[in-house]
Amino acid sequence: QKEVEQNSGPLSVPEGAIASLNCTYSDRGSQSFFWYRQYSGKSPELIMSIYSNGDKEDGRFTAQLNKASQYVSLLIRDSQPSDSATYLCAGSGAGSYQLTFGKGTKLSVIP
Amino acid sequence: GAVVSQHPSWVICKSGTSVKIECRSLDFQATTMFWYRQFPKQSLMLMATSNEGSKATYEQGVEKDKFLINHASLTLSTLTVTSAHPEDSSFYICSARDFGAVRANYGYTFGSGTRLTVV
């Protein structure tokens, strides 16, 4: 069974610090990975997608993928209180359009 | 970017009645849409995959006769919760992917969700 694991948190970081969110996956066939942010009572919104080993940067966000270790991470630089949310990691396998979601990590950025 | 519109945002219905939720892709065609359910403090659980012009594919444990899915066009999928019961109260979210989007950061776009409360 395909699984995506995340530490549920909560993860608390002070404003301006780097928040590091981690995710592991069990399906070696997974090829595409996504990080979503979900505010309480709202639907998820896409932050980053990553398909290749290495880092991918977009503004304050950096996604990292290590397929050998089956590990995906999201770094948030200069964390802001508005970044406080639950972050969902998701992966999809080869030839599959379905996403498998982790349970999410709740991030709190303390002013 | 890809936009998915979902209605209604919230609905309260009486036990035993049916509720229809609509999901529309506004600026792209979606041959496939996904329906999720999320209980409080839980992650998204895929209920079914909606395919335009064919029957939906339901995940194990999801009653297809209770959760009716219709995907009659390339931009519209509907989920009908039939004979709703209080345990069906949840946050229902649809999702679609624009396969024509630039690969750089494409992903699955979610609708705004429908909070269903069955009393």
mmCIF file with all atom_site columns, N, CA, C and O in Angstrom, chain A residues 36-39 41-45 88 101, chain B residues 4-9 21-24 33-39 42-50 69 77 79 81 90-96 108-116:
data_model
loop_
_atom_site.group_PDB
_atom_site.id
_atom_site.type_symbol
_atom_site.label_atom_id
_atom_site.label_alt_id
_atom_site.label_comp_id
_atom_site.label_asym_id
_atom_site.label_entity_id
_atom_site.label_seq_id
_atom_site.pdbx_PDB_ins_code
_atom_site.Cartn_x
_atom_site.Cartn_y
_atom_site.Cartn_z
_atom_site.occupancy
_atom_site.B_iso_or_equiv
_atom_site.pdbx_formal_charge
_atom_site.auth_seq_id
_atom_site.auth_comp_id
_atom_site.auth_asym_id
_atom_site.auth_atom_id
_atom_site.pdbx_PDB_model_num
ATOM 1   N N  . TYR A 1 36  ? 1.309   21.100 -0.400  1.00 0.00 ? 36  TYR A N  1
ATOM 2   C CA . TYR A 1 36  ? 0.131   21.941 -0.328  1.00 0.00 ? 36  TYR A CA 1
ATOM 3   C C  . TYR A 1 36  ? 0.067   22.588 1.053   1.00 0.00 ? 36  TYR A C  1
ATOM 4   O O  . TYR A 1 36  ? 0.477   22.010 2.056   1.00 0.00 ? 36  TYR A O  1
ATOM 5   N N  . ARG A 1 37  ? -0.489  23.769 1.071   1.00 0.00 ? 37  ARG A N  1
ATOM 6   C CA . ARG A 1 37  ? -0.739  24.472 2.328   1.00 0.00 ? 37  ARG A CA 1
ATOM 7   C C  . ARG A 1 37  ? -2.250  24.516 2.542   1.00 0.00 ? 37  ARG A C  1
ATOM 8   O O  . ARG A 1 37  ? -3.009  24.841 1.630   1.00 0.00 ? 37  ARG A O  1
ATOM 9   N N  . GLN A 1 38  ? -2.676  24.203 3.757   1.00 0.00 ? 38  GLN A N  1
ATOM 10  C CA . GLN A 1 38  ? -4.100  24.218 4.042   1.00 0.00 ? 38  GLN A CA 1
ATOM 11  C C  . GLN A 1 38  ? -4.348  24.998 5.329   1.00 0.00 ? 38  GLN A C  1
ATOM 12  O O  . GLN A 1 38  ? -3.897  24.600 6.413   1.00 0.00 ? 38  GLN A O  1
ATOM 13  N N  . TYR A 1 39  ? -5.062  26.104 5.178   1.00 0.00 ? 39  TYR A N  1
ATOM 14  C CA . TYR A 1 39  ? -5.487  26.853 6.345   1.00 0.00 ? 39  TYR A CA 1
ATOM 15  C C  . TYR A 1 39  ? -6.731  26.203 6.913   1.00 0.00 ? 39  TYR A C  1
ATOM 16  O O  . TYR A 1 39  ? -7.484  25.528 6.196   1.00 0.00 ? 39  TYR A O  1
ATOM 17  N N  . GLY A 1 41  ? -10.145 25.093 7.861   1.00 0.00 ? 41  GLY A N  1
ATOM 18  C CA . GLY A 1 41  ? -11.453 25.297 7.245   1.00 0.00 ? 41  GLY A CA 1
ATOM 19  C C  . GLY A 1 41  ? -11.421 25.605 5.769   1.00 0.00 ? 41  GLY A C  1
ATOM 20  O O  . GLY A 1 41  ? -12.464 25.839 5.156   1.00 0.00 ? 41  GLY A O  1
ATOM 21  N N  . LYS A 1 42  ? -10.230 25.602 5.193   1.00 0.00 ? 42  LYS A N  1
ATOM 22  C CA . LYS A 1 42  ? -10.088 25.912 3.765   1.00 0.00 ? 42  LYS A CA 1
ATOM 23  C C  . LYS A 1 42  ? -9.567  24.691 3.012   1.00 0.00 ? 42  LYS A C  1
ATOM 24  O O  . LYS A 1 42  ? -9.108  23.730 3.612   1.00 0.00 ? 42  LYS A O  1
ATOM 25  N N  . SER A 1 43  ? -9.633  24.757 1.689   1.00 0.00 ? 43  SER A N  1
ATOM 26  C CA . SER A 1 43  ? -9.113  23.650 0.894   1.00 0.00 ? 43  SER A CA 1
ATOM 27  C C  . SER A 1 43  ? -7.618  23.863 0.638   1.00 0.00 ? 43  SER A C  1
ATOM 28  O O  . SER A 1 43  ? -7.105  24.966 0.792   1.00 0.00 ? 43  SER A O  1
ATOM 29  N N  . PRO A 1 44  ? -6.901  22.820 0.273   1.00 0.00 ? 44  PRO A N  1
ATOM 30  C CA . PRO A 1 44  ? -5.450  22.940 0.060   1.00 0.00 ? 44  PRO A CA 1
ATOM 31  C C  . PRO A 1 44  ? -5.110  23.805 -1.145  1.00 0.00 ? 44  PRO A C  1
ATOM 32  O O  . PRO A 1 44  ? -5.845  23.826 -2.135  1.00 0.00 ? 44  PRO A O  1
ATOM 33  N N  . GLU A 1 45  ? -3.995  24.492 -1.052  1.00 0.00 ? 45  GLU A N  1
ATOM 34  C CA . GLU A 1 45  ? -3.492  25.261 -2.189  1.00 0.00 ? 45  GLU A CA 1
ATOM 35  C C  . GLU A 1 45  ? -2.066  24.823 -2.470  1.00 0.00 ? 45  GLU A C  1
ATOM 36  O O  . GLU A 1 45  ? -1.262  24.607 -1.555  1.00 0.00 ? 45  GLU A O  1
ATOM 37  N N  . LEU A 1 88  ? 0.627   19.794 3.648   1.00 0.00 ? 88  LEU A N  1
ATOM 38  C CA . LEU A 1 88  ? 0.378   18.432 3.182   1.00 0.00 ? 88  LEU A CA 1
ATOM 39  C C  . LEU A 1 88  ? 1.372   18.051 2.103   1.00 0.00 ? 88  LEU A C  1
ATOM 40  O O  . LEU A 1 88  ? 1.575   18.792 1.139   1.00 0.00 ? 88  LEU A O  1
ATOM 41  N N  . PHE A 1 101 ? -1.851  11.415 -0.090  1.00 0.00 ? 101 PHE A N  1
ATOM 42  C CA . PHE A 1 101 ? -1.509  12.492 0.820   1.00 0.00 ? 101 PHE A CA 1
ATOM 43  C C  . PHE A 1 101 ? -0.992  11.974 2.151   1.00 0.00 ? 101 PHE A C  1
ATOM 44  O O  . PHE A 1 101 ? -1.439  10.925 2.647   1.00 0.00 ? 101 PHE A O  1
ATOM 45  N N  . VAL B 2 4   ? -10.582 25.876 -10.169 1.00 0.00 ? 4   VAL B N  1
ATOM 46  C CA . VAL B 2 4   ? -11.671 24.925 -9.957  1.00 0.00 ? 4   VAL B CA 1
ATOM 47  C C  . VAL B 2 4   ? -12.685 25.566 -9.026  1.00 0.00 ? 4   VAL B C  1
ATOM 48  O O  . VAL B 2 4   ? -12.332 26.017 -7.932  1.00 0.00 ? 4   VAL B O  1
ATOM 49  N N  . SER B 2 5   ? -13.905 25.630 -9.476  1.00 0.00 ? 5   SER B N  1
ATOM 50  C CA . SER B 2 5   ? -14.970 26.242 -8.695  1.00 0.00 ? 5   SER B CA 1
ATOM 51  C C  . SER B 2 5   ? -15.856 25.154 -8.101  1.00 0.00 ? 5   SER B C  1
ATOM 52  O O  . SER B 2 5   ? -16.271 24.233 -8.816  1.00 0.00 ? 5   SER B O  1
ATOM 53  N N  . GLN B 2 6   ? -16.169 25.251 -6.829  1.00 0.00 ? 6   GLN B N  1
ATOM 54  C CA . GLN B 2 6   ? -16.982 24.235 -6.167  1.00 0.00 ? 6   GLN B CA 1
ATOM 55  C C  . GLN B 2 6   ? -18.137 24.923 -5.429  1.00 0.00 ? 6   GLN B C  1
ATOM 56  O O  . GLN B 2 6   ? -17.937 25.909 -4.726  1.00 0.00 ? 6   GLN B O  1
ATOM 57  N N  . HIS B 2 7   ? -19.321 24.352 -5.599  1.00 0.00 ? 7   HIS B N  1
ATOM 58  C CA . HIS B 2 7   ? -20.511 24.905 -4.940  1.00 0.00 ? 7   HIS B CA 1
ATOM 59  C C  . HIS B 2 7   ? -21.418 23.793 -4.448  1.00 0.00 ? 7   HIS B C  1
ATOM 60  O O  . HIS B 2 7   ? -21.485 22.737 -5.080  1.00 0.00 ? 7   HIS B O  1
ATOM 61  N N  . PRO B 2 8   ? -22.112 23.997 -3.340  1.00 0.00 ? 8   PRO B N  1
ATOM 62  C CA . PRO B 2 8   ? -22.049 25.168 -2.470  1.00 0.00 ? 8   PRO B CA 1
ATOM 63  C C  . PRO B 2 8   ? -20.847 25.112 -1.533  1.00 0.00 ? 8   PRO B C  1
ATOM 64  O O  . PRO B 2 8   ? -20.193 24.085 -1.433  1.00 0.00 ? 8   PRO B O  1
ATOM 65  N N  . SER B 2 9   ? -20.582 26.195 -0.857  1.00 0.00 ? 9   SER B N  1
ATOM 66  C CA . SER B 2 9   ? -19.475 26.219 0.103   1.00 0.00 ? 9   SER B CA 1
ATOM 67  C C  . SER B 2 9   ? -19.845 25.487 1.378   1.00 0.00 ? 9   SER B C  1
ATOM 68  O O  . SER B 2 9   ? -18.983 24.899 2.035   1.00 0.00 ? 9   SER B O  1
ATOM 69  N N  . ILE B 2 21  ? -23.284 18.345 -4.906  1.00 0.00 ? 21  ILE B N  1
ATOM 70  C CA . ILE B 2 21  ? -22.147 19.258 -4.884  1.00 0.00 ? 21  ILE B CA 1
ATOM 71  C C  . ILE B 2 21  ? -21.579 19.326 -6.294  1.00 0.00 ? 21  ILE B C  1
ATOM 72  O O  . ILE B 2 21  ? -21.365 18.289 -6.929  1.00 0.00 ? 21  ILE B O  1
ATOM 73  N N  . GLU B 2 22  ? -21.342 20.546 -6.779  1.00 0.00 ? 22  GLU B N  1
ATOM 74  C CA . GLU B 2 22  ? -20.822 20.726 -8.126  1.00 0.00 ? 22  GLU B CA 1
ATOM 75  C C  . GLU B 2 22  ? -19.363 21.154 -8.114  1.00 0.00 ? 22  GLU B C  1
ATOM 76  O O  . GLU B 2 22  ? -18.935 21.927 -7.259  1.00 0.00 ? 22  GLU B O  1
ATOM 77  N N  . CYS B 2 23  ? -18.650 20.673 -9.092  1.00 0.00 ? 23  CYS B N  1
ATOM 78  C CA . CYS B 2 23  ? -17.237 21.017 -9.243  1.00 0.00 ? 23  CYS B CA 1
ATOM 79  C C  . CYS B 2 23  ? -17.000 21.361 -10.714 1.00 0.00 ? 23  CYS B C  1
ATOM 80  O O  . CYS B 2 23  ? -17.242 20.518 -11.591 1.00 0.00 ? 23  CYS B O  1
ATOM 81  N N  . ARG B 2 24  ? -16.529 22.574 -10.972 1.00 0.00 ? 24  ARG B N  1
ATOM 82  C CA . ARG B 2 24  ? -16.317 23.024 -12.337 1.00 0.00 ? 24  ARG B CA 1
ATOM 83  C C  . ARG B 2 24  ? -14.881 23.474 -12.556 1.00 0.00 ? 24  ARG B C  1
ATOM 84  O O  . ARG B 2 24  ? -14.305 24.177 -11.720 1.00 0.00 ? 24  ARG B O  1
ATOM 85  N N  . MET B 2 33  ? -11.505 14.193 -12.641 1.00 0.00 ? 33  MET B N  1
ATOM 86  C CA . MET B 2 33  ? -11.596 14.963 -11.417 1.00 0.00 ? 33  MET B CA 1
ATOM 87  C C  . MET B 2 33  ? -11.596 13.992 -10.253 1.00 0.00 ? 33  MET B C  1
ATOM 88  O O  . MET B 2 33  ? -11.943 12.812 -10.408 1.00 0.00 ? 33  MET B O  1
ATOM 89  N N  . PHE B 2 34  ? -11.227 14.493 -9.098  1.00 0.00 ? 34  PHE B N  1
ATOM 90  C CA . PHE B 2 34  ? -11.125 13.652 -7.909  1.00 0.00 ? 34  PHE B CA 1
ATOM 91  C C  . PHE B 2 34  ? -11.994 14.232 -6.797  1.00 0.00 ? 34  PHE B C  1
ATOM 92  O O  . PHE B 2 34  ? -12.077 15.444 -6.627  1.00 0.00 ? 34  PHE B O  1
ATOM 93  N N  . TRP B 2 35  ? -12.605 13.354 -6.056  1.00 0.00 ? 35  TRP B N  1
ATOM 94  C CA . TRP B 2 35  ? -13.408 13.770 -4.911  1.00 0.00 ? 35  TRP B CA 1
ATOM 95  C C  . TRP B 2 35  ? -12.780 13.238 -3.629  1.00 0.00 ? 35  TRP B C  1
ATOM 96  O O  . TRP B 2 35  ? -12.508 12.049 -3.509  1.00 0.00 ? 35  TRP B O  1
ATOM 97  N N  . TYR B 2 36  ? -12.574 14.177 -2.698  1.00 0.00 ? 36  TYR B N  1
ATOM 98  C CA . TYR B 2 36  ? -11.974 13.840 -1.415  1.00 0.00 ? 36  TYR B CA 1
ATOM 99  C C  . TYR B 2 36  ? -12.955 14.166 -0.296  1.00 0.00 ? 36  TYR B C  1
ATOM 100 O O  . TYR B 2 36  ? -13.849 15.001 -0.425  1.00 0.00 ? 36  TYR B O  1
ATOM 101 N N  . ARG B 2 37  ? -12.696 13.544 0.823   1.00 0.00 ? 37  ARG B N  1
ATOM 102 C CA . ARG B 2 37  ? -13.451 13.841 2.035   1.00 0.00 ? 37  ARG B CA 1
ATOM 103 C C  . ARG B 2 37  ? -12.424 14.050 3.138   1.00 0.00 ? 37  ARG B C  1
ATOM 104 O O  . ARG B 2 37  ? -11.417 13.335 3.198   1.00 0.00 ? 37  ARG B O  1
ATOM 105 N N  . GLN B 2 38  ? -12.679 15.024 3.978   1.00 0.00 ? 38  GLN B N  1
ATOM 106 C CA . GLN B 2 38  ? -11.742 15.316 5.048   1.00 0.00 ? 38  GLN B CA 1
ATOM 107 C C  . GLN B 2 38  ? -12.510 15.527 6.344   1.00 0.00 ? 38  GLN B C  1
ATOM 108 O O  . GLN B 2 38  ? -13.311 16.462 6.442   1.00 0.00 ? 38  GLN B O  1
ATOM 109 N N  . PHE B 2 39  ? -12.265 14.666 7.307   1.00 0.00 ? 39  PHE B N  1
ATOM 110 C CA . PHE B 2 39  ? -12.851 14.836 8.631   1.00 0.00 ? 39  PHE B CA 1
ATOM 111 C C  . PHE B 2 39  ? -11.937 15.734 9.456   1.00 0.00 ? 39  PHE B C  1
ATOM 112 O O  . PHE B 2 39  ? -10.756 15.883 9.143   1.00 0.00 ? 39  PHE B O  1
ATOM 113 N N  . GLN B 2 42  ? -8.036  15.478 10.180  1.00 0.00 ? 42  GLN B N  1
ATOM 114 C CA . GLN B 2 42  ? -7.578  14.325 9.409   1.00 0.00 ? 42  GLN B CA 1
ATOM 115 C C  . GLN B 2 42  ? -7.082  14.793 8.046   1.00 0.00 ? 42  GLN B C  1
ATOM 116 O O  . GLN B 2 42  ? -7.346  15.924 7.635   1.00 0.00 ? 42  GLN B O  1
ATOM 117 N N  . SER B 2 43  ? -6.379  13.924 7.353   1.00 0.00 ? 43  SER B N  1
ATOM 118 C CA . SER B 2 43  ? -5.922  14.293 6.018   1.00 0.00 ? 43  SER B CA 1
ATOM 119 C C  . SER B 2 43  ? -7.011  14.026 4.993   1.00 0.00 ? 43  SER B C  1
ATOM 120 O O  . SER B 2 43  ? -8.088  13.521 5.320   1.00 0.00 ? 43  SER B O  1
ATOM 121 N N  . LEU B 2 44  ? -6.720  14.378 3.777   1.00 0.00 ? 44  LEU B N  1
ATOM 122 C CA . LEU B 2 44  ? -7.672  14.148 2.701   1.00 0.00 ? 44  LEU B CA 1
ATOM 123 C C  . LEU B 2 44  ? -7.708  12.667 2.366   1.00 0.00 ? 44  LEU B C  1
ATOM 124 O O  . LEU B 2 44  ? -6.675  12.029 2.196   1.00 0.00 ? 44  LEU B O  1
ATOM 125 N N  . MET B 2 45  ? -8.912  12.164 2.228   1.00 0.00 ? 45  MET B N  1
ATOM 126 C CA . MET B 2 45  ? -9.082  10.776 1.828   1.00 0.00 ? 45  MET B CA 1
ATOM 127 C C  . MET B 2 45  ? -9.782  10.750 0.481   1.00 0.00 ? 45  MET B C  1
ATOM 128 O O  . MET B 2 45  ? -10.881 11.291 0.332   1.00 0.00 ? 45  MET B O  1
ATOM 129 N N  . LEU B 2 46  ? -9.144  10.132 -0.492  1.00 0.00 ? 46  LEU B N  1
ATOM 130 C CA . LEU B 2 46  ? -9.743  10.043 -1.822  1.00 0.00 ? 46  LEU B CA 1
ATOM 131 C C  . LEU B 2 46  ? -10.964 9.143  -1.774  1.00 0.00 ? 46  LEU B C  1
ATOM 132 O O  . LEU B 2 46  ? -10.893 8.018  -1.283  1.00 0.00 ? 46  LEU B O  1
ATOM 133 N N  . MET B 2 47  ? -12.068 9.667  -2.279  1.00 0.00 ? 47  MET B N  1
ATOM 134 C CA . MET B 2 47  ? -13.298 8.880  -2.327  1.00 0.00 ? 47  MET B CA 1
ATOM 135 C C  . MET B 2 47  ? -13.440 8.195  -3.679  1.00 0.00 ? 47  MET B C  1
ATOM 136 O O  . MET B 2 47  ? -13.761 7.012  -3.761  1.00 0.00 ? 47  MET B O  1
ATOM 137 N N  . ALA B 2 48  ? -13.238 8.973  -4.735  1.00 0.00 ? 48  ALA B N  1
ATOM 138 C CA . ALA B 2 48  ? -13.488 8.435  -6.059  1.00 0.00 ? 48  ALA B CA 1
ATOM 139 C C  . ALA B 2 48  ? -12.802 9.289  -7.108  1.00 0.00 ? 48  ALA B C  1
ATOM 140 O O  . ALA B 2 48  ? -12.499 10.459 -6.889  1.00 0.00 ? 48  ALA B O  1
ATOM 141 N N  . THR B 2 49  ? -12.563 8.675  -8.243  1.00 0.00 ? 49  THR B N  1
ATOM 142 C CA . THR B 2 49  ? -12.019 9.353  -9.406  1.00 0.00 ? 49  THR B CA 1
ATOM 143 C C  . THR B 2 49  ? -13.134 9.449  -10.433 1.00 0.00 ? 49  THR B C  1
ATOM 144 O O  . THR B 2 49  ? -13.733 8.427  -10.814 1.00 0.00 ? 49  THR B O  1
ATOM 145 N N  . SER B 2 50  ? -13.422 10.661 -10.848 1.00 0.00 ? 50  SER B N  1
ATOM 146 C CA . SER B 2 50  ? -14.506 10.918 -11.779 1.00 0.00 ? 50  SER B CA 1
ATOM 147 C C  . SER B 2 50  ? -13.957 11.051 -13.194 1.00 0.00 ? 50  SER B C  1
ATOM 148 O O  . SER B 2 50  ? -13.057 11.849 -13.429 1.00 0.00 ? 50  SER B O  1
ATOM 149 N N  . ILE B 2 69  ? -21.649 9.926  -8.513  1.00 0.00 ? 69  ILE B N  1
ATOM 150 C CA . ILE B 2 69  ? -20.797 10.858 -9.234  1.00 0.00 ? 69  ILE B CA 1
ATOM 151 C C  . ILE B 2 69  ? -21.180 10.867 -10.698 1.00 0.00 ? 69  ILE B C  1
ATOM 152 O O  . ILE B 2 69  ? -21.333 9.812  -11.316 1.00 0.00 ? 69  ILE B O  1
ATOM 153 N N  . SER B 2 77  ? -18.182 18.084 -12.843 1.00 0.00 ? 77  SER B N  1
ATOM 154 C CA . SER B 2 77  ? -18.415 16.826 -12.161 1.00 0.00 ? 77  SER B CA 1
ATOM 155 C C  . SER B 2 77  ? -19.296 17.120 -10.957 1.00 0.00 ? 77  SER B C  1
ATOM 156 O O  . SER B 2 77  ? -19.146 18.160 -10.310 1.00 0.00 ? 77  SER B O  1
ATOM 157 N N  . LEU B 2 79  ? -21.115 15.477 -7.313  1.00 0.00 ? 79  LEU B N  1
ATOM 158 C CA . LEU B 2 79  ? -21.166 14.434 -6.293  1.00 0.00 ? 79  LEU B CA 1
ATOM 159 C C  . LEU B 2 79  ? -22.482 14.592 -5.552  1.00 0.00 ? 79  LEU B C  1
ATOM 160 O O  . LEU B 2 79  ? -22.767 15.676 -5.025  1.00 0.00 ? 79  LEU B O  1
ATOM 161 N N  . VAL B 2 81  ? -24.663 13.180 -2.461  1.00 0.00 ? 81  VAL B N  1
ATOM 162 C CA . VAL B 2 81  ? -24.713 12.348 -1.260  1.00 0.00 ? 81  VAL B CA 1
ATOM 163 C C  . VAL B 2 81  ? -26.181 11.994 -1.049  1.00 0.00 ? 81  VAL B C  1
ATOM 164 O O  . VAL B 2 81  ? -27.010 12.864 -0.764  1.00 0.00 ? 81  VAL B O  1
ATOM 165 N N  . SER B 2 90  ? -19.021 16.200 6.795   1.00 0.00 ? 90  SER B N  1
ATOM 166 C CA . SER B 2 90  ? -17.585 16.251 6.523   1.00 0.00 ? 90  SER B CA 1
ATOM 167 C C  . SER B 2 90  ? -17.309 17.423 5.584   1.00 0.00 ? 90  SER B C  1
ATOM 168 O O  . SER B 2 90  ? -18.223 18.148 5.180   1.00 0.00 ? 90  SER B O  1
ATOM 169 N N  . PHE B 2 91  ? -16.050 17.576 5.253   1.00 0.00 ? 91  PHE B N  1
ATOM 170 C CA . PHE B 2 91  ? -15.608 18.586 4.285   1.00 0.00 ? 91  PHE B CA 1
ATOM 171 C C  . PHE B 2 91  ? -15.296 17.838 2.995   1.00 0.00 ? 91  PHE B C  1
ATOM 172 O O  . PHE B 2 91  ? -14.406 16.978 2.970   1.00 0.00 ? 91  PHE B O  1
ATOM 173 N N  . TYR B 2 92  ? -16.056 18.130 1.954   1.00 0.00 ? 92  TYR B N  1
ATOM 174 C CA . TYR B 2 92  ? -15.885 17.447 0.677   1.00 0.00 ? 92  TYR B CA 1
ATOM 175 C C  . TYR B 2 92  ? -15.162 18.389 -0.284  1.00 0.00 ? 92  TYR B C  1
ATOM 176 O O  . TYR B 2 92  ? -15.554 19.545 -0.456  1.00 0.00 ? 92  TYR B O  1
ATOM 177 N N  . ILE B 2 93  ? -14.109 17.892 -0.908  1.00 0.00 ? 93  ILE B N  1
ATOM 178 C CA . ILE B 2 93  ? -13.299 18.732 -1.776  1.00 0.00 ? 93  ILE B CA 1
ATOM 179 C C  . ILE B 2 93  ? -13.078 18.019 -3.101  1.00 0.00 ? 93  ILE B C  1
ATOM 180 O O  . ILE B 2 93  ? -12.772 16.825 -3.120  1.00 0.00 ? 93  ILE B O  1
ATOM 181 N N  . CYS B 2 94  ? -13.227 18.764 -4.181  1.00 0.00 ? 94  CYS B N  1
ATOM 182 C CA . CYS B 2 94  ? -12.925 18.188 -5.495  1.00 0.00 ? 94  CYS B CA 1
ATOM 183 C C  . CYS B 2 94  ? -11.579 18.726 -5.974  1.00 0.00 ? 94  CYS B C  1
ATOM 184 O O  . CYS B 2 94  ? -11.082 19.747 -5.492  1.00 0.00 ? 94  CYS B O  1
ATOM 185 N N  . SER B 2 95  ? -11.023 18.034 -6.911  1.00 0.00 ? 95  SER B N  1
ATOM 186 C CA . SER B 2 95  ? -9.716  18.417 -7.437  1.00 0.00 ? 95  SER B CA 1
ATOM 187 C C  . SER B 2 95  ? -9.636  18.037 -8.902  1.00 0.00 ? 95  SER B C  1
ATOM 188 O O  . SER B 2 95  ? -10.230 17.037 -9.331  1.00 0.00 ? 95  SER B O  1
ATOM 189 N N  . ALA B 2 96  ? -8.880  18.813 -9.649  1.00 0.00 ? 96  ALA B N  1
ATOM 190 C CA . ALA B 2 96  ? -8.670  18.498 -11.061 1.00 0.00 ? 96  ALA B CA 1
ATOM 191 C C  . ALA B 2 96  ? -7.282  18.965 -11.455 1.00 0.00 ? 96  ALA B C  1
ATOM 192 O O  . ALA B 2 96  ? -6.659  19.774 -10.772 1.00 0.00 ? 96  ALA B O  1
ATOM 193 N N  . TYR B 2 108 ? -2.327  19.559 -8.990  1.00 0.00 ? 108 TYR B N  1
ATOM 194 C CA . TYR B 2 108 ? -3.750  19.369 -8.905  1.00 0.00 ? 108 TYR B CA 1
ATOM 195 C C  . TYR B 2 108 ? -4.345  20.562 -8.175  1.00 0.00 ? 108 TYR B C  1
ATOM 196 O O  . TYR B 2 108 ? -3.933  20.893 -7.070  1.00 0.00 ? 108 TYR B O  1
ATOM 197 N N  . THR B 2 109 ? -5.320  21.183 -8.790  1.00 0.00 ? 109 THR B N  1
ATOM 198 C CA . THR B 2 109 ? -5.985  22.328 -8.184  1.00 0.00 ? 109 THR B CA 1
ATOM 199 C C  . THR B 2 109 ? -7.228  21.868 -7.459  1.00 0.00 ? 109 THR B C  1
ATOM 200 O O  . THR B 2 109 ? -7.988  21.042 -7.985  1.00 0.00 ? 109 THR B O  1
ATOM 201 N N  . PHE B 2 110 ? -7.431  22.412 -6.286  1.00 0.00 ? 110 PHE B N  1
ATOM 202 C CA . PHE B 2 110 ? -8.583  22.031 -5.489  1.00 0.00 ? 110 PHE B CA 1
ATOM 203 C C  . PHE B 2 110 ? -9.681  23.078 -5.557  1.00 0.00 ? 110 PHE B C  1
ATOM 204 O O  . PHE B 2 110 ? -9.416  24.278 -5.659  1.00 0.00 ? 110 PHE B O  1
ATOM 205 N N  . GLY B 2 111 ? -10.902 22.607 -5.490  1.00 0.00 ? 111 GLY B N  1
ATOM 206 C CA . GLY B 2 111 ? -12.025 23.500 -5.289  1.00 0.00 ? 111 GLY B CA 1
ATOM 207 C C  . GLY B 2 111 ? -11.986 24.022 -3.860  1.00 0.00 ? 111 GLY B C  1
ATOM 208 O O  . GLY B 2 111 ? -11.179 23.565 -3.040  1.00 0.00 ? 111 GLY B O  1
ATOM 209 N N  . SER B 2 112 ? -12.857 24.951 -3.568  1.00 0.00 ? 112 SER B N  1
ATOM 210 C CA . SER B 2 112 ? -12.852 25.589 -2.242  1.00 0.00 ? 112 SER B CA 1
ATOM 211 C C  . SER B 2 112 ? -13.468 24.719 -1.159  1.00 0.00 ? 112 SER B C  1
ATOM 212 O O  . SER B 2 112 ? -13.388 25.043 0.015   1.00 0.00 ? 112 SER B O  1
ATOM 213 N N  . GLY B 2 113 ? -14.069 23.615 -1.578  1.00 0.00 ? 113 GLY B N  1
ATOM 214 C CA . GLY B 2 113 ? -14.608 22.696 -0.585  1.00 0.00 ? 113 GLY B CA 1
ATOM 215 C C  . GLY B 2 113 ? -16.052 22.973 -0.234  1.00 0.00 ? 113 GLY B C  1
ATOM 216 O O  . GLY B 2 113 ? -16.551 24.096 -0.372  1.00 0.00 ? 113 GLY B O  1
ATOM 217 N N  . THR B 2 114 ? -16.722 21.929 0.218   1.00 0.00 ? 114 THR B N  1
ATOM 218 C CA . THR B 2 114 ? -18.113 22.029 0.676   1.00 0.00 ? 114 THR B CA 1
ATOM 219 C C  . THR B 2 114 ? -18.206 21.400 2.048   1.00 0.00 ? 114 THR B C  1
ATOM 220 O O  . THR B 2 114 ? -17.888 20.225 2.220   1.00 0.00 ? 114 THR B O  1
ATOM 221 N N  . ARG B 2 115 ? -18.630 22.213 3.000   1.00 0.00 ? 115 ARG B N  1
ATOM 222 C CA . ARG B 2 115 ? -18.808 21.665 4.355   1.00 0.00 ? 115 ARG B CA 1
ATOM 223 C C  . ARG B 2 115 ? -20.250 21.211 4.493   1.00 0.00 ? 115 ARG B C  1
ATOM 224 O O  . ARG B 2 115 ? -21.178 22.024 4.448   1.00 0.00 ? 115 ARG B O  1
ATOM 225 N N  . LEU B 2 116 ? -20.405 19.912 4.622   1.00 0.00 ? 116 LEU B N  1
ATOM 226 C CA . LEU B 2 116 ? -21.743 19.323 4.735   1.00 0.00 ? 116 LEU B CA 1
ATOM 227 C C  . LEU B 2 116 ? -22.037 18.980 6.190   1.00 0.00 ? 116 LEU B C  1
ATOM 228 O O  . LEU B 2 116 ? -21.227 18.306 6.840   1.00 0.00 ? 116 LEU B O  1
#
